[in-house]
mmCIF file of C-alpha atoms and ligand atoms in Angstrom:
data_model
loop_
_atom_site.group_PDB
_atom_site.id
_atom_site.type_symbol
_atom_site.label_atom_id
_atom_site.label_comp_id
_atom_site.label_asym_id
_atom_site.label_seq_id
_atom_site.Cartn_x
_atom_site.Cartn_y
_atom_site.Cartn_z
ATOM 1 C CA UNK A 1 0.000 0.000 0.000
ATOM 2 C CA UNK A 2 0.926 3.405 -0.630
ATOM 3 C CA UNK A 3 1.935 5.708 2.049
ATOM 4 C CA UNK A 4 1.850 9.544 1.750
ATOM 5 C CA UNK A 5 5.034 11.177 4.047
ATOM 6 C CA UNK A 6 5.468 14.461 4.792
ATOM 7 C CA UNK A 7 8.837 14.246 5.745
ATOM 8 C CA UNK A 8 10.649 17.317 6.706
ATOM 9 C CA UNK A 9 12.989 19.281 9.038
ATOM 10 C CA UNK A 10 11.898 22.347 11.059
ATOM 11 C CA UNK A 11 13.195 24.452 13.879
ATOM 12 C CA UNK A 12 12.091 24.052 17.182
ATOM 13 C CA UNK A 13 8.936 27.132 16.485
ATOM 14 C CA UNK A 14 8.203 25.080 13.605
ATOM 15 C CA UNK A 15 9.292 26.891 10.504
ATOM 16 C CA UNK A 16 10.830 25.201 7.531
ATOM 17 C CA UNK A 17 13.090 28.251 6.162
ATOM 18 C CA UNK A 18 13.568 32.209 6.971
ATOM 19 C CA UNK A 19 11.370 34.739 5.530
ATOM 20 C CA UNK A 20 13.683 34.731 2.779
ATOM 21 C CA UNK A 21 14.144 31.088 2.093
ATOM 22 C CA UNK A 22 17.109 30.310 3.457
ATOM 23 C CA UNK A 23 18.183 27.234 4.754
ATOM 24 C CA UNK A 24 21.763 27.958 6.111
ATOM 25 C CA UNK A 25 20.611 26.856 9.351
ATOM 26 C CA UNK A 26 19.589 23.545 8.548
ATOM 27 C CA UNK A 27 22.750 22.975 6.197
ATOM 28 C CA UNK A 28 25.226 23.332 8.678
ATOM 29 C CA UNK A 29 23.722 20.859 11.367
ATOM 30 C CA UNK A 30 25.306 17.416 11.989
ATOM 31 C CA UNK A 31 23.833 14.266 10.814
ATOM 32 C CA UNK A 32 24.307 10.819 11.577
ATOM 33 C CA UNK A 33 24.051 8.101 8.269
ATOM 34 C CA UNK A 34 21.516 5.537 9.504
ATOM 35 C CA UNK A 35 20.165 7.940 12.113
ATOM 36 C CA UNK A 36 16.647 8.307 13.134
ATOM 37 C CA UNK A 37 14.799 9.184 10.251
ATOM 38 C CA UNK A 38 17.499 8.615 7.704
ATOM 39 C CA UNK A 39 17.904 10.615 4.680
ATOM 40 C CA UNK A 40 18.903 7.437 2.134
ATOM 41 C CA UNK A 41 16.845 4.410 4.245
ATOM 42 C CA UNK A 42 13.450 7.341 3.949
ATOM 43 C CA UNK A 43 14.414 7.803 -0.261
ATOM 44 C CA UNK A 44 14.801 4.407 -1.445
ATOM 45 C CA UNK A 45 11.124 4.346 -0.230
ATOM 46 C CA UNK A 46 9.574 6.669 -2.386
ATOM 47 C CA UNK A 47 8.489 6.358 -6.295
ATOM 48 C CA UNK A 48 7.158 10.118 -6.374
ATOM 49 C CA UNK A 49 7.675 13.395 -5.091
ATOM 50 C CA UNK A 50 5.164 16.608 -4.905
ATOM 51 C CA UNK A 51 6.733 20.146 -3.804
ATOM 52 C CA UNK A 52 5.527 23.606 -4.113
ATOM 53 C CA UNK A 53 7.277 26.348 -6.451
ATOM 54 C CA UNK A 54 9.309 27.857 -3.651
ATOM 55 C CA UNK A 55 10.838 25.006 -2.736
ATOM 56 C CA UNK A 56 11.433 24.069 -6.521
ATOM 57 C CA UNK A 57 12.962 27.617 -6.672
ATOM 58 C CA UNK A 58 15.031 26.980 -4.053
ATOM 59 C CA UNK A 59 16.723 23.161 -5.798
ATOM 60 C CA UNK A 60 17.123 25.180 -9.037
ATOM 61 C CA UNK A 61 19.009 28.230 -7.212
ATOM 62 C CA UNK A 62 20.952 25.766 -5.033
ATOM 63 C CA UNK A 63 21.915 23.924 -8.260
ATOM 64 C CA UNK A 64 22.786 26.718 -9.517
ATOM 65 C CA UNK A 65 25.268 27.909 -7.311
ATOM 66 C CA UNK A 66 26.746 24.645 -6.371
ATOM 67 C CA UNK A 67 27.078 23.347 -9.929
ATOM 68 C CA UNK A 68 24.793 19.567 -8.498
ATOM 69 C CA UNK A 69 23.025 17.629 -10.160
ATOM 70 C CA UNK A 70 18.979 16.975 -10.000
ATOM 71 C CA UNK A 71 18.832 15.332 -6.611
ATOM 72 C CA UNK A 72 15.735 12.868 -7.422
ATOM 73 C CA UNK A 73 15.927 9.703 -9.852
ATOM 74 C CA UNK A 74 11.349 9.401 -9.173
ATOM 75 C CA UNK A 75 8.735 11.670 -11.106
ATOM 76 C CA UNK A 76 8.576 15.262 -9.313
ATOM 77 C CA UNK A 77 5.271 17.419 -9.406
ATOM 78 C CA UNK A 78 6.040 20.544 -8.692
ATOM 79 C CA UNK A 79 2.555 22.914 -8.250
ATOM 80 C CA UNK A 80 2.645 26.168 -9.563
ATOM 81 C CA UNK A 81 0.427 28.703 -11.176
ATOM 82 C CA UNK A 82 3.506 29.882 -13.723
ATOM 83 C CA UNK A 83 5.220 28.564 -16.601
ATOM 84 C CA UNK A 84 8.313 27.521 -14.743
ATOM 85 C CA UNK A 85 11.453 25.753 -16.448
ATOM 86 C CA UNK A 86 12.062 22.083 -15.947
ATOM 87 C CA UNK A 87 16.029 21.141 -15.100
ATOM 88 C CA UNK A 88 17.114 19.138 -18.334
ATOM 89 C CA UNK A 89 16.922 15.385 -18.021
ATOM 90 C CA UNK A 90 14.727 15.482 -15.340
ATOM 91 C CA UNK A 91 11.431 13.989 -14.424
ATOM 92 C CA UNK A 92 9.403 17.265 -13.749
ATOM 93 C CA UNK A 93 5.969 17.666 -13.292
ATOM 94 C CA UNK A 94 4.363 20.850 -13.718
ATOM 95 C CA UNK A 95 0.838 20.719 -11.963
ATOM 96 C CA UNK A 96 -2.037 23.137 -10.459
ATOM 97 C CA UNK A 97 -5.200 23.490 -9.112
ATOM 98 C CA UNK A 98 -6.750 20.686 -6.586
ATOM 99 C CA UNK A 99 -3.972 18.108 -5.547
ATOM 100 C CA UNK A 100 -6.644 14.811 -6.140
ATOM 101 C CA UNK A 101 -5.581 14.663 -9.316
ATOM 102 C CA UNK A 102 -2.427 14.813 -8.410
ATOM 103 C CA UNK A 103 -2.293 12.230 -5.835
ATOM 104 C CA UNK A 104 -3.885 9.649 -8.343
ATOM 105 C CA UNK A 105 -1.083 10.142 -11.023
ATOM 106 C CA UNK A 106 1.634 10.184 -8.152
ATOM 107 C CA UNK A 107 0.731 6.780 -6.797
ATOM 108 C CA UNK A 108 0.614 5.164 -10.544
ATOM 109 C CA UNK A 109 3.528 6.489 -10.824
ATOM 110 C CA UNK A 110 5.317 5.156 -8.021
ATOM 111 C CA UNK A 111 3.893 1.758 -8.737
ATOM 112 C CA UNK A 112 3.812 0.687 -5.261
ATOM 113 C CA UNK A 113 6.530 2.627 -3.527
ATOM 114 C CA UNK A 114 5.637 5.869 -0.966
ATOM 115 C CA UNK A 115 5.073 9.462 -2.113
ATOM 116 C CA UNK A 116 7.107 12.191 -0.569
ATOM 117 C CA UNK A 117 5.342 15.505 0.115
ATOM 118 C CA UNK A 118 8.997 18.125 0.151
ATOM 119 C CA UNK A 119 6.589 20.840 1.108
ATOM 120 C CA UNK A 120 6.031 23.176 2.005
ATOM 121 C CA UNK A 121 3.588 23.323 4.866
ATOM 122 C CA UNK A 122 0.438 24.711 3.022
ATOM 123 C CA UNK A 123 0.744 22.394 -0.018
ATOM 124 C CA UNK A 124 1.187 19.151 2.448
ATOM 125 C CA UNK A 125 -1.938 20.790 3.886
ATOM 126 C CA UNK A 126 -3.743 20.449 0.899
ATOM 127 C CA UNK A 127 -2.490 17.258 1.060
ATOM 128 C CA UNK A 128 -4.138 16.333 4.229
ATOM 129 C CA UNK A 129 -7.652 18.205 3.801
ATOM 130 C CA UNK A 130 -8.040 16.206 0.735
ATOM 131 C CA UNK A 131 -7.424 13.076 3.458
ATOM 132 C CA UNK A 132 -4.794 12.196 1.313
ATOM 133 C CA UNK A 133 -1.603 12.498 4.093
ATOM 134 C CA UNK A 134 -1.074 9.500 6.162
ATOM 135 C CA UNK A 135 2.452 10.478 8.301
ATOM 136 C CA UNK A 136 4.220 13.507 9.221
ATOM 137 C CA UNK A 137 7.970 12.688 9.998
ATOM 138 C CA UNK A 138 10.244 15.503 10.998
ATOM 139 C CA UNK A 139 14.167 16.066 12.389
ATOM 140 C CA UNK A 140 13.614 19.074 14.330
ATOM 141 C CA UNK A 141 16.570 20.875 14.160
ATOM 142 C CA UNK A 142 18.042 22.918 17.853
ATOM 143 C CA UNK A 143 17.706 26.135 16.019
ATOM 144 C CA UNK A 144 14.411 28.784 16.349
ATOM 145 C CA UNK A 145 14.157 31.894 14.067
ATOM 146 C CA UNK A 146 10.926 33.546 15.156
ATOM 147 C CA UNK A 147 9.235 33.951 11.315
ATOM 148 C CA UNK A 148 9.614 32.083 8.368
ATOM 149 C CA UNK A 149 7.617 29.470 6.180
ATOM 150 C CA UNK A 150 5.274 27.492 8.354
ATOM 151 C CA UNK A 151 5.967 23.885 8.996
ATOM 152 C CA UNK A 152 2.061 23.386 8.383
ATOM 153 C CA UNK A 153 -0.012 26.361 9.188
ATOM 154 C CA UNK A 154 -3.292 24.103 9.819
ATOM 155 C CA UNK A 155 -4.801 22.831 12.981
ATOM 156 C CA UNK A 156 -4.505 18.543 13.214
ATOM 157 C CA UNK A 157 -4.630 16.306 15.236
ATOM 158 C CA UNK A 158 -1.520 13.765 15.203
ATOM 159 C CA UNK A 159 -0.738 10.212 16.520
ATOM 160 C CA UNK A 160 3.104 10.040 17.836
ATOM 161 C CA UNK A 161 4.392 6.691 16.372
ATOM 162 C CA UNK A 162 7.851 7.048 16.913
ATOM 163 C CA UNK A 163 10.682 9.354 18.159
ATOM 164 C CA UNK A 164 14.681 9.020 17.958
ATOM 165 C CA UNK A 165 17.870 11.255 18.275
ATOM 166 C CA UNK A 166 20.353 11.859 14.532
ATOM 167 C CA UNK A 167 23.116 14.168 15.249
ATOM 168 C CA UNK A 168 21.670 17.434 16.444
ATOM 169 C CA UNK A 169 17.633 16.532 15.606
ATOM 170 C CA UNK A 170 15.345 15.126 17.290
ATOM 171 C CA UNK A 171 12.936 12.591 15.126
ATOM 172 C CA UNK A 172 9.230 12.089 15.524
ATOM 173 C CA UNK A 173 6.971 10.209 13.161
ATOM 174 C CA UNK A 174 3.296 11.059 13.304
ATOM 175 C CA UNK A 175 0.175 9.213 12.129
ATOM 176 C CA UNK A 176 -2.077 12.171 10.179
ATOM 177 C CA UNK A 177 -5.499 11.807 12.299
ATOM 178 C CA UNK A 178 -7.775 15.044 10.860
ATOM 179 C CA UNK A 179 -8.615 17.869 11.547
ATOM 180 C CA UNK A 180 -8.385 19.304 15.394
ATOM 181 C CA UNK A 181 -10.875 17.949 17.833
ATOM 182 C CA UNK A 182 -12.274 21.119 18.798
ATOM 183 C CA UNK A 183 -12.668 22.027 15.303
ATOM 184 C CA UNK A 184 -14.089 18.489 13.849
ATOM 185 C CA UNK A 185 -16.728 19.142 16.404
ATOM 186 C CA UNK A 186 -17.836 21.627 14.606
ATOM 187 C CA UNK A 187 -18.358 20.285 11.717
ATOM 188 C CA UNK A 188 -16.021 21.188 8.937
ATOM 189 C CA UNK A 189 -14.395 18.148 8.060
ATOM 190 C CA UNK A 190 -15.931 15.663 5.579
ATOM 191 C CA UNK A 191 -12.633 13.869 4.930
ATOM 192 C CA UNK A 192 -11.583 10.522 7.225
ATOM 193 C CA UNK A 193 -11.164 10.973 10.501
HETATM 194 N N1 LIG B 1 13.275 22.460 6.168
HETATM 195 C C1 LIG B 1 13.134 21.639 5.140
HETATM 196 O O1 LIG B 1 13.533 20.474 5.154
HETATM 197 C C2 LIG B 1 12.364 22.145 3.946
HETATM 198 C C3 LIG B 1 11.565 21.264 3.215
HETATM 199 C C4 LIG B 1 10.825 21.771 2.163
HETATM 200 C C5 LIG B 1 10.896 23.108 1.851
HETATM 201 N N2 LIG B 1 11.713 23.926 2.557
HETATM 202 C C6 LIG B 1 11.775 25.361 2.275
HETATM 203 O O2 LIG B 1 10.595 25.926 2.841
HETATM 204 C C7 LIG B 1 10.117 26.970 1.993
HETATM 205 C C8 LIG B 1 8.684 26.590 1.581
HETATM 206 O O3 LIG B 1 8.134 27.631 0.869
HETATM 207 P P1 LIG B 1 6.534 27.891 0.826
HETATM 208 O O4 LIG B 1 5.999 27.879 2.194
HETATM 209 O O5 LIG B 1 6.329 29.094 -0.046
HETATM 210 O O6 LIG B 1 5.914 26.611 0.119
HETATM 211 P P2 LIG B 1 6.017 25.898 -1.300
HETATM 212 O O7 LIG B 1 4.990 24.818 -1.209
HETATM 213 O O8 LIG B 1 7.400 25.487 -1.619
HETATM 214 O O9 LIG B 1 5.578 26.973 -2.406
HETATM 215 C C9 LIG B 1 4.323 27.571 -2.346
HETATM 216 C C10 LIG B 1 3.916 28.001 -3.748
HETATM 217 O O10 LIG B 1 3.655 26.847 -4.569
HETATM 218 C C11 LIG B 1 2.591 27.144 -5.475
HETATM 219 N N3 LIG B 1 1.476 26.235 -5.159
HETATM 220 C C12 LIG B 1 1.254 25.548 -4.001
HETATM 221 N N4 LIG B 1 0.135 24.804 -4.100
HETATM 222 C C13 LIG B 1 -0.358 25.030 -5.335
HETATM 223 C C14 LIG B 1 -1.492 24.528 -6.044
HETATM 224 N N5 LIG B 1 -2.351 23.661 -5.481
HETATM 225 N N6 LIG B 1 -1.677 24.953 -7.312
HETATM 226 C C15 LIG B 1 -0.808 25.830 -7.897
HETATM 227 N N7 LIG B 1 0.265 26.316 -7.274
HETATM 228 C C16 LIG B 1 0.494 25.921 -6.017
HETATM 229 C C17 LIG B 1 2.219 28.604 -5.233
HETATM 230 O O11 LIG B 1 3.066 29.453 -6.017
HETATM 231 P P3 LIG B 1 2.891 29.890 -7.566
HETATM 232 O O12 LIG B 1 1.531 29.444 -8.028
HETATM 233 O O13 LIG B 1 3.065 31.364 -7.546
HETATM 234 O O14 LIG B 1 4.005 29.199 -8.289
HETATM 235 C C18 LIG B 1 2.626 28.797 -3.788
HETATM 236 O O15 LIG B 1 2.841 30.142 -3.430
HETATM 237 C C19 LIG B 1 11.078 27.054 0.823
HETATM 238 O O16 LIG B 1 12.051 28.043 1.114
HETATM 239 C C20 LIG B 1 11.769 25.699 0.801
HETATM 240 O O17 LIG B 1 13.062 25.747 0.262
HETATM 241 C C21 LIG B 1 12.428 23.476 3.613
#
């Protein structure tokens, strides 16, 4: 079965990158191969990727300046609303609108294997409105910056499945449940629960 991951690091306040983007923070933090929440044991897992156009923005520019290669091997949707250029040789997906659709293609195309939500937060909230997020897994990194792009700026409810230290982060894997308590009492969600 296919599992839907939003896998991630954040700072401690829950942001995934400064108001403008940066990820310096995160870069320089020590990691542990095999840690908790593995980098390479999470990949070999997933058959497709879905990120939003600032994080796409942010591979090309970091490609650009480092002279790297496309990181990912799997299909990548990336959502935008612009005509945005694809990296040559790469499997890039330019999509929009409702992410149902999206999800459907993603999981024939992974033909079995996980899909990887990069992020950001809003987009993997799309993801979960649409009941179509099953875990949250993030390395929360011993850094907090005050502002920034929101980890997931929604209000869930979340199962803790498993924690664990790598390097400098602390890991936690959550089970996706819905939509806050207080707020599914109200009445607004008609996804599973
Ligand atoms: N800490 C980490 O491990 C980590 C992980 C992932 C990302 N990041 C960083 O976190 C930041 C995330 O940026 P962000 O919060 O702006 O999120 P984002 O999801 O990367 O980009 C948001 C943009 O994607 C487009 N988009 C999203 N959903 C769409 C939809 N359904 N249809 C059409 N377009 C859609 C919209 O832009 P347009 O329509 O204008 O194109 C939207 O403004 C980036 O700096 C990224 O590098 C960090």
């Amino acid at each position: 079965m296919t599992t839907v991951r939003y896998y991630t690091a954040t700072t401690l306040d829950g942001f995934l990158a400064d108001p403008d983007d940066s990820l310096d923070w995160l870069l320089r933090q020590p990691q542990e191969d095999g840690g908790f929440g593995s980098y390479a044991e999470f990949i070999a897992g997933v058959g497709a990727l879905v990120m939003g156009s600032t994080t796409y923005e942010w591979v090309l520019a970091h490609l650009a300046s480092t002279g790297e290669a496309w990181f990912y091997d799997m299909p990548t949707w990336v959502m935008t609303s612009r005509r945005l250029d694809a990296v040559p040789g790469a499997d890039i997906r330019f999509a929009s609108g409702g992410v149902v659709p999206v999800h459907e293609q993603m999981v024939a195309a992974a033909d079995g294997r996980d899909l990887w939500i990069v992020g950001g937060g809003d987009l993997a909230g799309q993801f979960a409105d649409a009941g179509l997020l099953d875990e949250i897994v993030v390395s929360i990194a011993p850094v907090t910056l005050g502002s920034g792009r929101p980890l997931l700026p929604r209000r869930y409810d979340l199962a803790l499945l498993d924690t664990g230290r790598n390097g400098a982060f602390i890991g936690a894997r959550y089970r996706f449940v819905g939509p806050l308590a207080e707020d599914r009492s109200a009445g607004d969600w008609s996804g599973p629960g």
